[in-house]
Backbone as ProteinMPNN parsed JSONL, in Angstrom:
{"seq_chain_A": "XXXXXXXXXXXXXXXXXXXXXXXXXXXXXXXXXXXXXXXXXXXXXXXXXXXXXXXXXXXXXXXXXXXXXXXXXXXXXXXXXXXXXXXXXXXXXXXXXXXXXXXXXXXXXXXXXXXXXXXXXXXXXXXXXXXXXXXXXXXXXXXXXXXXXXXXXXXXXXXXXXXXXXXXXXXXXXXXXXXXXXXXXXXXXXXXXXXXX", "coords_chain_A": {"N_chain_A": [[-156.777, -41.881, -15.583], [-153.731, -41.656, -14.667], [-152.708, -40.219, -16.978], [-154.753, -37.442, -17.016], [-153.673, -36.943, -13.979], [-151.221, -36.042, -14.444], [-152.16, -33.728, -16.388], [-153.166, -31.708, -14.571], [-151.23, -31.472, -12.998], [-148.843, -30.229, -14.517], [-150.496, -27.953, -15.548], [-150.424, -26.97, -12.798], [-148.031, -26.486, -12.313], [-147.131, -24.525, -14.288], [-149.048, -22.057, -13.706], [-147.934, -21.655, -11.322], [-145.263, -21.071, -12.048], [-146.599, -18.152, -13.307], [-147.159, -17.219, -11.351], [-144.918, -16.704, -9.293], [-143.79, -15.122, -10.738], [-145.144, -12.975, -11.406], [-145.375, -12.097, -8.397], [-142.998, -10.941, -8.005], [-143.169, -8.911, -9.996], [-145.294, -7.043, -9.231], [-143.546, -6.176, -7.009], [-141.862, -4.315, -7.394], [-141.726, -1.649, -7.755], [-141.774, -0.868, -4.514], [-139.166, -2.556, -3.943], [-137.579, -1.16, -5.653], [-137.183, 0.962, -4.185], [-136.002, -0.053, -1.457], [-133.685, -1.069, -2.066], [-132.5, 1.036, -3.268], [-132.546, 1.881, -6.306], [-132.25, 2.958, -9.173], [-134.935, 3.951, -12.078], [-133.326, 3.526, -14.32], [-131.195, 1.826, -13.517], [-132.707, -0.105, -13.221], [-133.864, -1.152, -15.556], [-131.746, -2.364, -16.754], [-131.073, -4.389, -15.309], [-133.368, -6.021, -15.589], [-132.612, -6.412, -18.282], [-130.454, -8.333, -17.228], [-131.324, -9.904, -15.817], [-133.125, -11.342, -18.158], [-130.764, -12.162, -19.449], [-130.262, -13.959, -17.867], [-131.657, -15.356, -17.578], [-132.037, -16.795, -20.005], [-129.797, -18.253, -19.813], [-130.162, -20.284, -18.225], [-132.323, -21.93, -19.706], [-130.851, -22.83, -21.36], [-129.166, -24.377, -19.876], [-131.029, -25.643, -18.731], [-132.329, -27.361, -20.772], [-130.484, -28.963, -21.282], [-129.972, -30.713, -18.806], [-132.607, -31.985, -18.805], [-131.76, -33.353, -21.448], [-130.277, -35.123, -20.501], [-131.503, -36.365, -18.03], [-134.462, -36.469, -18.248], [-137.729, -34.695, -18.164], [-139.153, -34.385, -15.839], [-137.685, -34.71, -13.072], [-135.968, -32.646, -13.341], [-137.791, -30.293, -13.733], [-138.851, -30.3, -11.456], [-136.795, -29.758, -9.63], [-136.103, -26.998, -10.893], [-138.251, -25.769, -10.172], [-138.834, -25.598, -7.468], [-136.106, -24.86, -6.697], [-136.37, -21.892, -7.787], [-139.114, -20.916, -6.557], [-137.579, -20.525, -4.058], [-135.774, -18.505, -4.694], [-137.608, -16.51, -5.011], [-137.455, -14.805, -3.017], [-134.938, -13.565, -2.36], [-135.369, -11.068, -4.049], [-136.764, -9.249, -2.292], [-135.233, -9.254, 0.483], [-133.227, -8.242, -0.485], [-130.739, -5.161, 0.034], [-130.043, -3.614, -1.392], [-128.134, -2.334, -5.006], [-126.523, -4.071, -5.683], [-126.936, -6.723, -4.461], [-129.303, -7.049, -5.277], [-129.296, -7.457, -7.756], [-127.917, -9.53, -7.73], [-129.724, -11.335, -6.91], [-131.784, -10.883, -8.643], [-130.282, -12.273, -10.987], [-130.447, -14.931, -10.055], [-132.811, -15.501, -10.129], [-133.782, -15.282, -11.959], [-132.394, -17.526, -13.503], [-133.254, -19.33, -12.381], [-135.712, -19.222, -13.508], [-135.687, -19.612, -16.5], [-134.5, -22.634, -16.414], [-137.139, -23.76, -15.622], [-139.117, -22.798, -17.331], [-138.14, -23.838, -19.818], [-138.251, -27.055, -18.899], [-140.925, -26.827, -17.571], [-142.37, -26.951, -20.079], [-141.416, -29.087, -21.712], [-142.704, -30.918, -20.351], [-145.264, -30.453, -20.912], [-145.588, -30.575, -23.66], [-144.928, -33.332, -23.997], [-147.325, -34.47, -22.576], [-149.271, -33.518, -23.742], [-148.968, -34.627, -26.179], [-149.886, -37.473, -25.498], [-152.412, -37.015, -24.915], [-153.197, -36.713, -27.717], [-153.913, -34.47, -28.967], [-154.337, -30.869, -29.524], [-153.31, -29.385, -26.872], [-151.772, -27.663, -25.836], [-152.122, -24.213, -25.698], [-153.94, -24.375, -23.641], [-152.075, -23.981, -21.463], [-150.664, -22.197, -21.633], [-152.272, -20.281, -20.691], [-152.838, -21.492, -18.038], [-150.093, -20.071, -16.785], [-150.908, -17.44, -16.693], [-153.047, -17.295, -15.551], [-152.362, -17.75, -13.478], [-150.372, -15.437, -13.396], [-152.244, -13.399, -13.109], [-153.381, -14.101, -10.404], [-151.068, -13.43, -8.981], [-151.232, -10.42, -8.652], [-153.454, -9.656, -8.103], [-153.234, -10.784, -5.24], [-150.714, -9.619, -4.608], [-151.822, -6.954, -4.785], [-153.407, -6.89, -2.995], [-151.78, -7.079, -0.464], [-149.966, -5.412, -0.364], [-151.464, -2.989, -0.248], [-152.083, -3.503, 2.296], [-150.122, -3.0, 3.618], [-148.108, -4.919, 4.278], [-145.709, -6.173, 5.576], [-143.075, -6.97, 2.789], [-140.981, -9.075, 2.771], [-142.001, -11.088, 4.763], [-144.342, -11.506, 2.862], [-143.2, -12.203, 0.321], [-141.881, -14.403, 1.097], [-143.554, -15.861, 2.218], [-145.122, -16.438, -0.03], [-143.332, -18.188, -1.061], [-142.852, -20.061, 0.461], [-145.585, -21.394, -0.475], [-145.192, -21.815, -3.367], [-143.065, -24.16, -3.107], [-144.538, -25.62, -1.59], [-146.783, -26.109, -3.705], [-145.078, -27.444, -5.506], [-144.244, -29.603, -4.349], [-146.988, -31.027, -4.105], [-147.229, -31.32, -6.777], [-145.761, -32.632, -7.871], [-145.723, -35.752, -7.807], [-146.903, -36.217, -9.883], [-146.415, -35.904, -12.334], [-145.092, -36.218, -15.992], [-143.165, -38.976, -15.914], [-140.084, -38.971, -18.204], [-138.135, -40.052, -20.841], [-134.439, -39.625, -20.778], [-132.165, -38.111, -23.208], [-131.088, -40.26, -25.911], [-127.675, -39.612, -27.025], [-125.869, -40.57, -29.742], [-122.751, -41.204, -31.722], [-121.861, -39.861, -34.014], [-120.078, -41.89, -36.742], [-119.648, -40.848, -39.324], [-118.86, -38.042, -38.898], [-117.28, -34.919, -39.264], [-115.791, -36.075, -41.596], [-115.603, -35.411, -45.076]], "CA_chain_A": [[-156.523, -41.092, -14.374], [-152.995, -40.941, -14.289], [-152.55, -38.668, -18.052], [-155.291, -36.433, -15.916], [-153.249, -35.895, -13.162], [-150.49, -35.248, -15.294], [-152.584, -32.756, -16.874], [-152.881, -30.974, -13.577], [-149.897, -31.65, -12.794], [-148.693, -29.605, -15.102], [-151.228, -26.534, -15.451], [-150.021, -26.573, -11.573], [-146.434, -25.64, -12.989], [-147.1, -23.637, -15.179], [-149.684, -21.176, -12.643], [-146.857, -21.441, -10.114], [-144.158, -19.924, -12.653], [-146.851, -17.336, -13.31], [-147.471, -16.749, -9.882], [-144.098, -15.986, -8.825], [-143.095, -13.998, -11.588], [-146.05, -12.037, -10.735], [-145.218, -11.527, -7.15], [-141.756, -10.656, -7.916], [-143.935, -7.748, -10.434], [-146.009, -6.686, -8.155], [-143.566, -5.901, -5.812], [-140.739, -3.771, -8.214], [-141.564, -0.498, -6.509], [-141.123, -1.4, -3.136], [-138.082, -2.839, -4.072], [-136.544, -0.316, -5.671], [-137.071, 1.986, -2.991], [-135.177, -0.554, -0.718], [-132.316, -0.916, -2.739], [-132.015, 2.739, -3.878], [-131.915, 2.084, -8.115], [-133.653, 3.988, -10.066], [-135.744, 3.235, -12.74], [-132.599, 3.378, -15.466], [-130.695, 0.815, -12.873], [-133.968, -1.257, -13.3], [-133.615, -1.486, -16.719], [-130.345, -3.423, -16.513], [-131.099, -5.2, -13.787], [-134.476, -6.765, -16.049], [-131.874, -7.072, -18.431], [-129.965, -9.016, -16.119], [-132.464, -10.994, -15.306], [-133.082, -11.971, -19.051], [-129.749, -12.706, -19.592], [-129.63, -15.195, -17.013], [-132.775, -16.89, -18.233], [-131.588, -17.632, -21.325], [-128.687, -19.249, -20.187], [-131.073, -20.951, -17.614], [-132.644, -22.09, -20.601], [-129.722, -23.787, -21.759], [-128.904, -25.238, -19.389], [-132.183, -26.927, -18.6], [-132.157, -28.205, -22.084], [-129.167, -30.205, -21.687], [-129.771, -31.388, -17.869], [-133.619, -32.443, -19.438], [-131.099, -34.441, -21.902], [-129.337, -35.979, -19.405], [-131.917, -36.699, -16.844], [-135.521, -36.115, -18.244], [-137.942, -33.426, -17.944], [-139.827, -34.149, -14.682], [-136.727, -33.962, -12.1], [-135.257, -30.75, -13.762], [-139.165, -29.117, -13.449], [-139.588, -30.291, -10.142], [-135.852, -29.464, -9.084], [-136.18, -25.965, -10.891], [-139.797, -24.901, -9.433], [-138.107, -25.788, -5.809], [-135.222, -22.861, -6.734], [-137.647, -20.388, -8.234], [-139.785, -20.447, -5.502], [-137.178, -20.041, -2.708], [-135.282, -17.261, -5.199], [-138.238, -15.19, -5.111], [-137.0, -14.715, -1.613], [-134.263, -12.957, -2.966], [-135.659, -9.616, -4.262], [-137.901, -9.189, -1.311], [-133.94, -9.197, 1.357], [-132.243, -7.306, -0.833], [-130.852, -4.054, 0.132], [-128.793, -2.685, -2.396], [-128.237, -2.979, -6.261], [-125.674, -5.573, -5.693], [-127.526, -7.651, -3.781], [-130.725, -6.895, -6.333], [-128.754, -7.827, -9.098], [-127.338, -11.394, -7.335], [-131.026, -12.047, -6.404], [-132.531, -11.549, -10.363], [-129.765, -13.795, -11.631], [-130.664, -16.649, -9.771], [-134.356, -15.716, -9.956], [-134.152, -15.23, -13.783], [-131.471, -18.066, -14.318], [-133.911, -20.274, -12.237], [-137.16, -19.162, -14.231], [-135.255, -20.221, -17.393], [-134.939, -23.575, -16.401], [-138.455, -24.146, -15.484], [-139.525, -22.401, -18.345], [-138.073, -24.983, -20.796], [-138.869, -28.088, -18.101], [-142.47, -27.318, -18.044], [-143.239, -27.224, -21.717], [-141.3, -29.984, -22.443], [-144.212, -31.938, -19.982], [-146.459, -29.827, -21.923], [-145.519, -31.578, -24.918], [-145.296, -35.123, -23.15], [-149.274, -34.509, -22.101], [-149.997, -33.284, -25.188], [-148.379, -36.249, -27.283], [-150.09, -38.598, -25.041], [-153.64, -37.191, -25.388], [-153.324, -36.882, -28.98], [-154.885, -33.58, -29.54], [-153.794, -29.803, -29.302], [-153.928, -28.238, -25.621], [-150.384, -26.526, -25.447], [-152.319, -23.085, -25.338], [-154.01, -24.143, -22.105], [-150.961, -24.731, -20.515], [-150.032, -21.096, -21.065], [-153.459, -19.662, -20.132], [-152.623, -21.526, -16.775], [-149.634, -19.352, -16.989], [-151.899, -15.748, -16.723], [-154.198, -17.139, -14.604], [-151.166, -17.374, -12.158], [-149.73, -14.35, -13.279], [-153.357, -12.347, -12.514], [-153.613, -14.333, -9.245], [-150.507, -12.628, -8.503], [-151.529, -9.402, -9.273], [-154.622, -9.559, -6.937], [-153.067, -11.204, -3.747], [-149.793, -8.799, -4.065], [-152.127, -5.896, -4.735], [-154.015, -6.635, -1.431], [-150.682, -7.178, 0.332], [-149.625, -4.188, -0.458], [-152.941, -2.302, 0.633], [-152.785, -3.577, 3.871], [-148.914, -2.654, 3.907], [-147.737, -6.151, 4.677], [-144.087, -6.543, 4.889], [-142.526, -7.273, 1.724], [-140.313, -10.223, 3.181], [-142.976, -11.85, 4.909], [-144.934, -11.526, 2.026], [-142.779, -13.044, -0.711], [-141.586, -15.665, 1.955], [-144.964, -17.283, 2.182], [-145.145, -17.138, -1.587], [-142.161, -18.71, -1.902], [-143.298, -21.419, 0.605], [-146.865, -22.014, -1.164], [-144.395, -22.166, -4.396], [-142.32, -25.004, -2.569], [-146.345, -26.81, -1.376], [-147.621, -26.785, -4.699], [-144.315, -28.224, -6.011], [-144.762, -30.938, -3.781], [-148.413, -31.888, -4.312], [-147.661, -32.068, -7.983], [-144.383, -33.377, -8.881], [-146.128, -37.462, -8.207], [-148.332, -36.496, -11.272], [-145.564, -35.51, -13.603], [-144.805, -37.612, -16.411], [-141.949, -39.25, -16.857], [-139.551, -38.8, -20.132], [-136.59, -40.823, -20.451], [-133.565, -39.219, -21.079], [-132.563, -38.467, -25.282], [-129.685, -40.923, -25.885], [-126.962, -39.226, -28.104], [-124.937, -41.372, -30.19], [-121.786, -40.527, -32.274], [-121.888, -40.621, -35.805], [-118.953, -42.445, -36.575], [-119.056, -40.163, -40.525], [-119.391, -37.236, -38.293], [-116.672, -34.179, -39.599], [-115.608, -36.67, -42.559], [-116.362, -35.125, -46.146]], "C_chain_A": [[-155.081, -40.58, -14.29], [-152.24, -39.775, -15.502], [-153.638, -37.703, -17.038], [-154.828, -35.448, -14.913], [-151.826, -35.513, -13.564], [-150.771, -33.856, -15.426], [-152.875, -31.601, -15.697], [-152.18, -30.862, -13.084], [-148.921, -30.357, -12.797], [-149.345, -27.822, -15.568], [-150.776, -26.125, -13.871], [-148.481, -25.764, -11.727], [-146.355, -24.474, -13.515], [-148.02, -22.346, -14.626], [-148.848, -20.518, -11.805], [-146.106, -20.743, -11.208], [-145.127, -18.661, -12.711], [-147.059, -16.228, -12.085], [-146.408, -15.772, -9.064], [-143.446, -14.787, -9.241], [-143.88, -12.718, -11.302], [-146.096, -11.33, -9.588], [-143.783, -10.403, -7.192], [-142.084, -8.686, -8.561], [-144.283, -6.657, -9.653], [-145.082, -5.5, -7.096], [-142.203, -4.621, -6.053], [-140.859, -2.139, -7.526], [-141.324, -0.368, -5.584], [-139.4, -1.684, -2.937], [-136.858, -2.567, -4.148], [-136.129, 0.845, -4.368], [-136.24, 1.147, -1.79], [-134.061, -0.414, -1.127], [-131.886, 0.297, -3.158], [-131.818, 2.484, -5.712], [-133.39, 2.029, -8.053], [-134.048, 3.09, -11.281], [-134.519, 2.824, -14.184], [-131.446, 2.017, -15.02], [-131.567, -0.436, -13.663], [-133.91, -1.567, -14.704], [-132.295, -2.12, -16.939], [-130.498, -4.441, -15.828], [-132.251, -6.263, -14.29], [-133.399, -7.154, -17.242], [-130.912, -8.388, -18.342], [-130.638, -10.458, -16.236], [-133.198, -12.018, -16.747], [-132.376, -12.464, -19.827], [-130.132, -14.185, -19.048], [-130.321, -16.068, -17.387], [-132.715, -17.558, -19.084], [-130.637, -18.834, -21.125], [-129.425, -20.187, -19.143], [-131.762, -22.102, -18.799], [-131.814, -23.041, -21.671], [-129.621, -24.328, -20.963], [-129.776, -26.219, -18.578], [-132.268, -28.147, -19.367], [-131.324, -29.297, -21.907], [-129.672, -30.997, -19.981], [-131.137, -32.343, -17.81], [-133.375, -33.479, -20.502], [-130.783, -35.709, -21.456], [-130.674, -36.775, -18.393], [-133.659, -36.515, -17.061], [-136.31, -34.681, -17.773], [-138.187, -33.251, -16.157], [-138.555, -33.69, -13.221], [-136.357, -32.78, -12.327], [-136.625, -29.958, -13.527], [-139.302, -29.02, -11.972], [-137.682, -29.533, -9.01], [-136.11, -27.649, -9.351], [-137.439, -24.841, -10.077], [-139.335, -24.423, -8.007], [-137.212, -24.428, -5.672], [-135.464, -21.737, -7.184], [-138.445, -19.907, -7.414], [-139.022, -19.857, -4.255], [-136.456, -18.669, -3.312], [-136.335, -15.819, -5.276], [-137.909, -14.386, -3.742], [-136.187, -13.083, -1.291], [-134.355, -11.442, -2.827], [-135.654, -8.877, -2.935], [-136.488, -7.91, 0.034], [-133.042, -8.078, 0.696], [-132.204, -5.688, -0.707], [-130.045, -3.08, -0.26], [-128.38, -3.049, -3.487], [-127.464, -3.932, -6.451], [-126.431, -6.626, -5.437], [-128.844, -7.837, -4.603], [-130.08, -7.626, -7.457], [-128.489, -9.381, -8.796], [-128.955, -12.207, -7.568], [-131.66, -12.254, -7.826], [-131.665, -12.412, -10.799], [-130.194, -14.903, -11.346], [-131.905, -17.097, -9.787], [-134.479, -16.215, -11.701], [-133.379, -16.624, -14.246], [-132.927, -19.331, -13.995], [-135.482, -20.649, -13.008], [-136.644, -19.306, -15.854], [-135.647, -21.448, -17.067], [-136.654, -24.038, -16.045], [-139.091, -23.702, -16.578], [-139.446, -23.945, -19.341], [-138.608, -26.554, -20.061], [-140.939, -27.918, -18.448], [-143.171, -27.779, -19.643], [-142.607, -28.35, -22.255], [-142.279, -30.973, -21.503], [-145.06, -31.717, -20.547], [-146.646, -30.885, -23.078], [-145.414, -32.807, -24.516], [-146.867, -35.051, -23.254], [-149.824, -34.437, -23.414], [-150.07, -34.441, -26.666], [-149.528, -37.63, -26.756], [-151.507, -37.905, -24.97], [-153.725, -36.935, -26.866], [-154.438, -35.866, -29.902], [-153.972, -31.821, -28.895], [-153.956, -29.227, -27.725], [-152.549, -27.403, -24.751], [-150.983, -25.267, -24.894], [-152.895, -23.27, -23.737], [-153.23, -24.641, -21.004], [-150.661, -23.173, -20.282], [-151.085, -19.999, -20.584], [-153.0, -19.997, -18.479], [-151.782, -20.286, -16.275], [-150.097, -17.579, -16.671], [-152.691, -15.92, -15.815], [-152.982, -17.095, -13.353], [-150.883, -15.706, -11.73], [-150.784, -13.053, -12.69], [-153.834, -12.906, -10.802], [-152.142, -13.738, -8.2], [-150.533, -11.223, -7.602], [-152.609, -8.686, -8.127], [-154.227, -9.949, -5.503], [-151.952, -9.937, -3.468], [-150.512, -7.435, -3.6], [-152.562, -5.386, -3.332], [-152.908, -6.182, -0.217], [-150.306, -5.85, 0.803], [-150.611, -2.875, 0.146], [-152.781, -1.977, 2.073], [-151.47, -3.009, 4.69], [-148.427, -3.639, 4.801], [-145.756, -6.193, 4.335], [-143.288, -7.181, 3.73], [-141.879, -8.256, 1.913], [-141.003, -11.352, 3.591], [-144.027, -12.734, 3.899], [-144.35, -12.778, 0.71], [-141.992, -14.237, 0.248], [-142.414, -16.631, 1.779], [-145.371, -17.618, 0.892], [-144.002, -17.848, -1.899], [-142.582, -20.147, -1.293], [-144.678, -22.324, 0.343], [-146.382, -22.156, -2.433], [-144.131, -23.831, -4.108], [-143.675, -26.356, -2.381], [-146.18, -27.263, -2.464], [-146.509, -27.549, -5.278], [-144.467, -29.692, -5.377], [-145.924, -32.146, -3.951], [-148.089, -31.902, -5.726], [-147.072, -32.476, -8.588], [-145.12, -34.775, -8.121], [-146.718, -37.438, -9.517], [-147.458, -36.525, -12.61], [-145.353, -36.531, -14.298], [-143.104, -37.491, -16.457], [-140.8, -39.982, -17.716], [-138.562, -39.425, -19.384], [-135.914, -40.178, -21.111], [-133.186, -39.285, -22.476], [-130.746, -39.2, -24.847], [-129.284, -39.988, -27.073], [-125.781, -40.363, -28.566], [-123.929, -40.192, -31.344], [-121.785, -40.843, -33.45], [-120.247, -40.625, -36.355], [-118.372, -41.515, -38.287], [-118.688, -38.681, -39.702], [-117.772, -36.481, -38.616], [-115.561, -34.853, -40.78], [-116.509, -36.241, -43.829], [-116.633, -33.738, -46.385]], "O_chain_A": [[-154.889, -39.411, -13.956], [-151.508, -38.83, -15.21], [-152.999, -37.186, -16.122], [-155.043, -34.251, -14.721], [-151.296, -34.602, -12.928], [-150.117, -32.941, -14.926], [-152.754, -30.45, -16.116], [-152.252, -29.866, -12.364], [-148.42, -29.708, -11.879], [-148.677, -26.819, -15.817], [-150.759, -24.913, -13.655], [-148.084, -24.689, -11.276], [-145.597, -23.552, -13.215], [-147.659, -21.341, -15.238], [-148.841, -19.321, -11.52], [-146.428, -19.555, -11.259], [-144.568, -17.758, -12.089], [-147.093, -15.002, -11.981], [-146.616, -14.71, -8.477], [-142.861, -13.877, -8.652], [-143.372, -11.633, -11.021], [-146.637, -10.228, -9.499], [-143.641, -9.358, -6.557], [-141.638, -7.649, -8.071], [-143.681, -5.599, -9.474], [-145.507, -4.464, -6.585], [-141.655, -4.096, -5.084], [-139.96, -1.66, -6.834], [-140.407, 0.442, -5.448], [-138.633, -1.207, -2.101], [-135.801, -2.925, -3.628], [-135.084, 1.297, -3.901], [-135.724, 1.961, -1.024], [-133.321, 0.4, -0.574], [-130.686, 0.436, -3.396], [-130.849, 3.007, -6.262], [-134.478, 1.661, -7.611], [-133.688, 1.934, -11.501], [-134.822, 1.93, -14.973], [-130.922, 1.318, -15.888], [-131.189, -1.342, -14.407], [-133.929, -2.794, -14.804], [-132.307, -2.202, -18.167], [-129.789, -5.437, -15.975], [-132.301, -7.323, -13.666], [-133.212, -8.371, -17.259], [-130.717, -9.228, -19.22], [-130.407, -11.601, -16.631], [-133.689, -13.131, -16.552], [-132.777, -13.117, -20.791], [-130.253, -15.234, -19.682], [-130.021, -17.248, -17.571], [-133.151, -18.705, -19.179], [-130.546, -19.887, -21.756], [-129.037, -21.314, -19.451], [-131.547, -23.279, -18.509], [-132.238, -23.774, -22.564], [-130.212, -25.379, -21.213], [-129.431, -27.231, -17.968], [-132.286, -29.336, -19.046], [-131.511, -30.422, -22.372], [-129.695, -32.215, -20.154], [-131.12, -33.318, -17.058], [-134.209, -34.357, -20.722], [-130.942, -36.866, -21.846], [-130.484, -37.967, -18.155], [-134.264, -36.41, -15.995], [-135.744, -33.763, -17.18], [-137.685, -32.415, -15.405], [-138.579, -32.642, -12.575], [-136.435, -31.889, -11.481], [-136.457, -28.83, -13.063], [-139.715, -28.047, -11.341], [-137.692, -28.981, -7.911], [-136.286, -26.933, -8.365], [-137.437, -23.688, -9.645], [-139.409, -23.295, -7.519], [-137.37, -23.417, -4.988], [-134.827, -20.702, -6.99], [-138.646, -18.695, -7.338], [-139.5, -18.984, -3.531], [-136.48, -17.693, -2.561], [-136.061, -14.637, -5.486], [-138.263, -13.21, -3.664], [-136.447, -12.096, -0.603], [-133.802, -10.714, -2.003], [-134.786, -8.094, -2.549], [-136.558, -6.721, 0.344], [-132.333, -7.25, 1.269], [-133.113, -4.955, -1.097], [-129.533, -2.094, 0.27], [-128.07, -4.24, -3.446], [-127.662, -4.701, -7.392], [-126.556, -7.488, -6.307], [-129.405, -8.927, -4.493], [-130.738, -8.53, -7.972], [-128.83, -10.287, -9.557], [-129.231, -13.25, -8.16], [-132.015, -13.357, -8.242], [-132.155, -13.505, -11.083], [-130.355, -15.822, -12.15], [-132.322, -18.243, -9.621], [-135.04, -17.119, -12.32], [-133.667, -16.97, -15.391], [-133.486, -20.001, -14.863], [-136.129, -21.692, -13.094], [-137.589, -18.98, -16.571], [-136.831, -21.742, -17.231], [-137.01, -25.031, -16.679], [-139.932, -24.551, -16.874], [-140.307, -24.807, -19.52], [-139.394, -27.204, -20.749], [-141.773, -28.521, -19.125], [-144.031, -28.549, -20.069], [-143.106, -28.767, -23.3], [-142.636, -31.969, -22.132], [-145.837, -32.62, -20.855], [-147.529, -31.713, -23.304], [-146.318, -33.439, -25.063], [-147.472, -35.679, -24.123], [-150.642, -35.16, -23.983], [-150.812, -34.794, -27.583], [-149.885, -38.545, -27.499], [-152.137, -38.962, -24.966], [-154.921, -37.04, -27.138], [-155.238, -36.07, -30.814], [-153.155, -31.79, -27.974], [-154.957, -28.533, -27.547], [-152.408, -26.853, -23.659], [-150.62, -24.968, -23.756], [-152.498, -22.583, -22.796], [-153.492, -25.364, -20.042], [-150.444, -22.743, -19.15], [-150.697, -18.923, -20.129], [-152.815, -19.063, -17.699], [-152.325, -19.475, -15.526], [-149.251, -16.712, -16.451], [-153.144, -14.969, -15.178], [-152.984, -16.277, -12.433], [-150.997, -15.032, -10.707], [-150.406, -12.064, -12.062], [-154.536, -12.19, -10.088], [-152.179, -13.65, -6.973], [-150.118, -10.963, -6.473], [-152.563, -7.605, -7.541], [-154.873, -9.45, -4.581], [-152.061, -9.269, -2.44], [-150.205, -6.817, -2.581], [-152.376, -4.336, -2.717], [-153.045, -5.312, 0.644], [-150.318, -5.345, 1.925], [-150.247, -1.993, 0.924], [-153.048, -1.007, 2.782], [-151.477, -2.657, 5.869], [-148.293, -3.366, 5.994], [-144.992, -6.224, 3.37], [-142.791, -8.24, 4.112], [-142.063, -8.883, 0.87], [-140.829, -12.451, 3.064], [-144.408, -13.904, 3.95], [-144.893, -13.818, 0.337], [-141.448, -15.063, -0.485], [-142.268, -17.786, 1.379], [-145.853, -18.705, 0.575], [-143.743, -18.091, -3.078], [-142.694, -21.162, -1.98], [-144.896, -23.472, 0.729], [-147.232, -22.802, -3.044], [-144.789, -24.687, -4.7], [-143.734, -27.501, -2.829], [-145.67, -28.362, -2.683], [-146.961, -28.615, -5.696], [-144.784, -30.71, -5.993], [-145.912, -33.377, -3.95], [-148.844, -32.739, -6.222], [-147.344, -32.811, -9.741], [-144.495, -34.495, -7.098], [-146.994, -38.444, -10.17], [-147.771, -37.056, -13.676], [-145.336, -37.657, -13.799], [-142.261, -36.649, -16.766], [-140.641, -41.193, -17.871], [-138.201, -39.472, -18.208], [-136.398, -39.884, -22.204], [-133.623, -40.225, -23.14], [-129.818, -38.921, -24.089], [-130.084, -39.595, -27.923], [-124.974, -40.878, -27.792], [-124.146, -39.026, -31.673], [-121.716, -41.985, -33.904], [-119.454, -39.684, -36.373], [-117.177, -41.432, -38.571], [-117.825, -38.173, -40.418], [-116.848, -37.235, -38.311], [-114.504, -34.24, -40.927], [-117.713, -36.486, -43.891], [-117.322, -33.401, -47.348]]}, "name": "protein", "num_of_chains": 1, "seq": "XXXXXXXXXXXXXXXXXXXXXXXXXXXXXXXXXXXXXXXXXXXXXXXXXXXXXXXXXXXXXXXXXXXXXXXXXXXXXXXXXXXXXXXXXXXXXXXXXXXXXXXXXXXXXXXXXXXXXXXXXXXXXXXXXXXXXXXXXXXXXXXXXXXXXXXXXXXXXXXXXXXXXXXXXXXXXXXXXXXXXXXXXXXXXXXXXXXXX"}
């Protein structure tokens, strides 16, 4: 039972990153038209935003060193969800640009956090099911896709909108960080030959 709810645990993570990233998608027209940048802005600005993830990305890695995976997933999900916030407020390419850094730096770290539970779950049932970790992943990202689309339909305020996704982000983090496993921290030792030779 409790590898299981791991295993949902985890496909819950990994839905939710798709989810938001999806909303954040979804909602890039709107957006721009708030902020005033054009589509050659926007291309910097996704830039931007994959900058930051990388170094997000680093610096998961090492605080996943330090401190295991499950706090850093469940800490990063928490600032991904309220950063989708972000876009939504912003009303001008400054303020667009602040908001993808911290969206993109924060969807780095969760990026590397989830899959290293991935690989925990996966180690501990003793059989391949990485890919349906990132299927969860799509099924998020198309449950996006369909709730923003409606949103948008009905001409739902864009703030409102990614608000309440940010606080059904924040839920599901809740209901599923007990399930997470968790990794103990990687000890580093010093190799005492270490720049000798």
């Amino acid at each position: 039972m409790p590898l299981a709810r791991a295993r949902a645990s985890t496909f819950a993570l990994f839905a939710l990153n798709g989810f938001l990233l999806g909303m954040w998608v979804v909602h890039i027209p709107e957006i721009l038209d708030r902020t005033g940048a054009d589509k050659a802005t926007l291309g910097y600005l996704l830039l931007l935003m994959g900058g930051a993830a990388l170094v997000g990305m680093q610096v998961g890695g090492r605080l996943i060193d330090k401190l295991g995976s499950r706090p850093v997933a469940i800490g990063a999900a928490l600032a991904l969800s309220a950063a989708l916030v972000g876009p939504g407020v912003a009303t001008s390419v400054v303020g667009l640009a602040v908001a993808l850094g911290v969206f993109g730096a924060a969807n780095g770290i969760v990026d590397v956090a989830q899959n290293a539970q991935a690989v925990e779950v996966e180690r501990a049932y003793g059989r391949p099911i990485i890919s349906a970790f990132h299927a969860f992943f799509s099924l998020g990202g198309l449950a996006a896709s369909l709730v923003g689309g409606v949103l948008i339909a009905v001409d739902a305020d864009i703030r409102l909108t990614l608000g309440f996704a940010a606080m059904a982000g924040i839920a599901v983090t809740i209901v599923a960080q007990p399930g997470l496993l968790r990794t103990a921290p990687v000890e580093v030792h010093e190799d005492a030959s270490a720049g000798v030779g």
